[in-house]
Amino acid sequence: MEKGVRKTVADIKSLKIQGARNIAREALAALIVEAKGGHVVKPSCLVNNVSKAAGSLAKSRPTEPMMRNLLSESVSFLKMGQAKKLPAAELRGHFITHVKESIARMEEDALKLAKYGAALIPEDALVLTHCHSSSSTRILIEAKRQRKKFSVVCFETRPRFQGRTTATELAKAGIDVTLTVDGAMNLFMKKTDIVIVGADSVTSRGDLINKIGTSTLAHIAKLNDVSFYSAAELAKYSPETMHGTREKIEERDPDEVWDRPPRGLKIRNPAFEATAAKYINGYVTEEGVIPPESFFSLASKKLGIRI
Ligand code: RUB
């Protein structure tokens, strides 16, 4: 495997690259690195190398169907070219162009999603968000670009403090933003107009898998009659859940919570959790704001999954 691919795998594992979209985009970029590397004489060599790289990337974080879906689509494209008996150099060229187009499409989808999401933000609203979701921050930055007046509270997101990244990006964009502790979720909900979070995975039932803390936000939003949205490109759909398999929830190193704990105590560090569809008013997608029940069919259509 190319050195650049190994670095991407390590950076995803260590959260240097975080957030479902960033992970998916960098994983695709790593496939280009793999395809460009080395002296490929036979199409089968190219297919083997790229498939191996895609396998390692897909395993780098378990709860990331967007990465898995886009990697497997790219590998299928490559295998189709091999079946057509294209010469190695041509196959490589077509593959690289195809992956670059996928990355460009991701960017177009993100822009569309941001516009649909910005339309949801009421004038003078207080918006809550959690962790760091590039899709949610884009929505807020787009709303600011549209000169909407609103303020944002984001939670620090222990143990890795991704909320600081969100707060930094929003402050840089000139948005009125407050960073606070995760335990303050209920306190701020009472004055909130809308909650917008990201998504790592959406199941066939329309349930959301996102950063730990998300379901607490959703539950207290419901109690306070506050609208709760998740920004989720359709590629975040987890096809495995169609057959009843649950999306695997990543459990990270306990050291992230407490690196030198006293003996005799257990530490748990779940990275994500599920939020049931009934707590979600809608998913903000590149095709508009949709109810959780519609995610499955629209995503299956987009990903070419036969039901
Ligand atoms: C990040 C997280 C984000 C989603 C969506 O968790 O839960 O809400 O990944 O992000 P982590 P995006 O920091 O553990 O990766 O909107 O950028 O796809």
XYZ file of C-alpha atoms and ligand atoms in Angstrom:
325
model
C 0.000 0.000 0.000
C 1.236 3.535 -0.806
C 2.715 5.556 2.073
C 0.141 8.310 1.492
C -2.703 5.815 1.946
C -1.196 4.478 5.160
C -0.982 8.068 6.440
C -4.653 8.710 5.615
C -5.649 5.523 7.475
C -3.598 6.640 10.512
C -5.006 10.193 10.377
C -8.592 8.910 10.266
C -7.956 6.542 13.189
C -6.398 9.310 15.293
C -9.181 11.832 14.427
C -6.721 14.150 12.692
C -9.265 13.731 9.922
C -12.743 13.692 11.531
C -16.381 14.062 10.539
C -18.117 11.719 8.096
C -17.758 13.923 4.982
C -14.104 14.772 5.566
C -13.367 11.103 6.201
C -15.166 10.016 3.014
C -13.489 12.706 0.896
C -9.986 11.963 2.195
C -10.546 8.216 1.724
C -11.455 8.825 -1.931
C -8.418 11.069 -2.348
C -6.300 8.222 -0.919
C -7.604 5.879 -3.636
C -6.232 8.308 -6.219
C -2.862 8.238 -4.427
C -2.912 4.428 -4.520
C -3.888 4.320 -8.205
C -1.166 6.816 -9.171
C 1.533 5.045 -7.175
C 3.850 2.329 -8.431
C 4.374 0.962 -11.893
C 1.170 -0.815 -12.816
C 1.593 -3.152 -15.771
C -1.482 -5.321 -15.393
C -5.103 -4.258 -14.750
C -5.403 -7.024 -12.139
C -2.506 -5.430 -10.184
C -4.284 -2.078 -10.169
C -7.557 -3.682 -9.058
C -5.793 -5.635 -6.278
C -3.876 -2.610 -5.000
C -6.878 -0.300 -5.023
C -9.172 -2.934 -3.446
C -6.660 -3.538 -0.672
C -6.321 0.197 0.008
C -10.130 0.580 0.008
C -10.398 -2.315 2.499
C -7.937 -0.708 4.929
C -9.574 2.693 4.615
C -13.068 1.249 5.159
C -11.892 -0.394 8.384
C -10.208 2.758 9.727
C -13.424 3.821 11.522
C -16.352 1.446 11.892
C -19.331 3.826 11.968
C -18.772 5.539 8.608
C -21.106 4.281 5.855
C -20.535 7.354 3.654
C -16.887 6.352 3.340
C -17.814 2.685 2.815
C -20.464 3.500 0.175
C -18.204 5.804 -1.826
C -15.192 3.484 -1.634
C -17.185 0.477 -2.777
C -18.763 2.463 -5.641
C -15.259 3.442 -6.832
C -13.936 -0.114 -6.602
C -16.984 -1.396 -8.550
C -16.294 1.179 -11.273
C -12.706 -0.043 -11.493
C -13.778 -3.682 -11.700
C -16.239 -2.842 -14.482
C -13.364 -1.297 -16.460
C -11.300 -4.425 -15.853
C -14.188 -6.604 -17.107
C -14.253 -4.497 -20.285
C -10.575 -5.486 -20.741
C -9.262 -1.906 -20.796
C -5.448 -1.683 -20.870
C -3.853 -0.825 -17.491
C -2.915 2.786 -18.300
C -6.355 3.574 -19.687
C -8.085 1.871 -16.768
C -6.010 3.886 -14.323
C -6.799 7.150 -16.146
C -10.550 6.456 -16.212
C -10.532 5.455 -12.567
C -8.727 8.601 -11.411
C -11.117 10.813 -13.396
C -14.105 8.954 -11.945
C -12.920 9.374 -8.346
C -12.169 13.070 -8.918
C -15.714 13.485 -10.238
C -17.110 11.772 -7.136
C -15.209 14.211 -4.937
C -16.506 17.154 -7.001
C -20.073 15.818 -6.682
C -19.683 15.642 -2.905
C -18.829 19.340 -2.906
C -21.843 20.219 -5.101
C -24.132 18.205 -2.799
C -22.737 19.956 0.273
C -23.517 23.363 -1.250
C -27.107 22.340 -2.049
C -27.570 20.895 1.439
C -26.291 24.117 3.023
C -28.910 26.174 1.135
C -31.781 23.883 2.193
C -30.561 23.957 5.793
C -30.099 27.738 5.918
C -33.754 28.173 4.926
C -34.779 26.399 8.153
C -33.151 28.901 10.483
C -35.683 31.408 11.813
C -34.749 35.088 12.111
C -33.231 35.942 15.546
C -32.999 32.223 16.377
C -30.886 30.507 18.972
C -29.421 27.415 17.289
C -27.854 24.505 19.165
C -25.293 22.229 17.559
C -23.015 19.463 18.792
C -19.558 18.104 17.951
C -18.032 19.173 14.630
C -20.118 18.519 11.554
C -18.922 20.225 8.386
C -22.459 19.939 6.988
C -23.983 21.758 9.986
C -21.336 24.487 10.033
C -21.840 25.055 6.297
C -25.565 25.530 6.918
C -24.847 28.126 9.589
C -22.232 29.905 7.476
C -24.661 29.967 4.528
C -27.384 31.453 6.785
C -24.907 34.139 7.843
C -24.050 34.795 4.182
C -27.784 35.336 3.622
C -27.578 38.005 6.364
C -29.844 36.135 8.756
C -29.541 37.179 12.398
C -29.055 34.275 14.809
C -26.735 32.984 17.500
C -25.321 29.521 18.116
C -24.464 27.503 21.197
C -22.186 24.523 20.690
C -21.103 21.899 23.184
C -17.455 21.093 23.735
C -17.951 17.366 23.014
C -15.778 15.467 25.419
C -13.401 13.746 25.339
C -11.920 15.067 22.059
C -13.419 18.585 22.090
C -14.595 18.732 18.481
C -16.975 21.518 19.625
C -13.952 23.813 19.774
C -13.418 23.327 16.051
C -17.057 24.226 15.411
C -16.861 27.299 17.633
C -13.619 28.437 15.970
C -15.037 28.063 12.434
C -18.276 29.870 13.316
C -16.478 32.705 15.109
C -14.184 33.128 12.081
C -17.296 33.444 9.922
C -18.510 36.293 12.150
C -21.316 34.255 13.751
C -22.342 34.981 17.354
C -21.230 31.701 18.955
C -20.938 30.440 22.536
C -19.064 27.300 23.530
C -20.218 25.508 26.661
C -19.903 22.191 28.504
C -21.848 19.103 27.404
C -23.746 19.053 30.704
C -25.400 22.395 29.832
C -27.576 20.892 27.090
C -30.821 21.071 29.071
C -30.113 24.537 30.401
C -29.720 26.039 26.907
C -32.534 24.030 25.318
C -35.123 26.083 27.181
C -34.288 29.173 25.060
C -33.573 27.338 21.806
C -35.459 27.599 18.503
C -33.791 24.859 16.479
C -31.178 22.106 16.868
C -28.988 21.128 13.906
C -26.495 18.281 14.182
C -24.591 16.174 11.663
C -24.891 12.465 10.843
C -22.469 9.614 10.570
C -25.054 7.081 9.544
C -28.783 6.873 8.847
C -30.472 3.485 9.151
C -33.254 1.941 7.048
C -35.755 3.000 9.730
C -34.564 6.593 9.559
C -32.738 6.430 12.886
C -29.675 8.644 13.199
C -26.223 7.570 14.357
C -24.162 10.580 15.398
C -21.760 11.757 18.091
C -22.470 10.646 21.648
C -24.693 13.288 23.257
C -26.904 13.648 20.178
C -29.787 11.585 21.563
C -29.772 13.585 24.806
C -30.173 16.728 22.715
C -32.963 15.109 20.685
C -34.857 13.931 23.766
C -34.761 17.276 25.508
C -35.610 19.055 22.246
C -38.774 16.924 22.089
C -39.607 17.721 25.734
C -39.306 21.431 24.981
C -41.076 21.266 21.587
C -37.919 22.439 19.768
C -37.329 21.342 16.147
C -34.487 18.857 15.686
C -32.749 18.395 12.313
C -29.784 16.384 11.146
C -27.682 17.419 8.146
C -27.100 14.166 6.270
C -26.131 13.607 2.649
C -27.972 10.596 1.241
C -24.659 8.711 0.968
C -24.720 8.414 4.764
C -27.337 5.716 4.467
C -26.182 2.401 5.901
C -27.390 -0.342 3.469
C -26.538 -3.154 5.908
C -29.355 -1.989 8.191
C -31.864 -2.984 5.487
C -31.434 -6.600 6.602
C -31.763 -5.905 10.312
C -28.029 -5.552 11.018
C -27.301 -2.725 13.415
C -24.719 -0.100 12.503
C -21.647 -0.834 14.614
C -21.016 1.844 17.222
C -17.353 2.721 17.565
C -15.921 2.442 21.070
C -12.675 4.381 21.351
C -9.633 4.098 23.585
C -10.442 4.707 27.313
C -7.239 6.791 27.463
C -9.109 9.556 25.665
C -11.348 9.843 28.749
C -8.681 9.419 31.452
C -5.124 8.540 30.545
C -3.892 7.561 34.031
C -6.929 6.375 35.978
C -6.660 4.754 39.406
C -6.863 0.948 39.485
C -10.139 -0.913 39.673
C -12.456 1.246 37.629
C -13.970 0.779 34.215
C -13.966 3.502 31.603
C -16.249 3.514 28.559
C -15.752 5.743 25.529
C -18.528 5.246 22.964
C -17.987 7.653 20.059
C -21.525 7.550 18.690
C -25.078 6.590 19.590
C -28.442 6.078 17.921
C -31.279 8.599 18.012
C -34.668 7.175 17.051
C -36.413 8.609 13.981
C -39.385 9.756 16.086
C -37.231 12.489 17.653
C -36.134 13.880 14.282
C -38.225 16.489 12.449
C -36.234 16.062 9.266
C -32.982 15.276 7.527
C -31.409 18.091 5.561
C -30.121 16.412 2.405
C -28.841 17.548 -0.987
C -32.346 16.844 -2.306
C -34.149 18.967 0.265
C -35.437 18.541 3.809
C -37.085 15.131 4.097
C -38.833 13.167 6.851
C -36.816 10.276 8.362
C -39.152 7.720 6.694
C -38.105 8.910 3.203
C -34.341 8.648 3.721
C -34.204 4.945 2.953
C -35.928 5.113 -0.443
C -34.227 8.297 -1.677
C -30.799 7.063 -0.570
C -31.315 3.616 -2.108
C -32.237 5.291 -5.404
C -29.201 7.573 -5.304
C -26.790 4.778 -4.362
C -28.288 2.384 -6.916
C -29.307 -0.135 -4.259
C -32.001 -2.561 -5.411
C -34.668 -3.098 -2.746
C -18.160 13.672 14.090
C -19.641 13.689 14.090
C -20.307 14.529 13.045
C -20.604 13.659 11.810
C -21.055 14.477 10.614
O -17.628 12.666 14.937
O -20.309 13.011 14.833
O -21.518 15.055 13.493
O -19.464 12.917 11.440
O -20.011 15.278 10.149
P -16.026 12.446 14.981
P -20.074 15.901 8.666
O -15.411 13.752 15.337
O -15.828 11.376 15.981
O -15.624 12.002 13.585
O -21.290 16.769 8.630
O -18.788 16.672 8.544
O -20.158 14.771 7.712
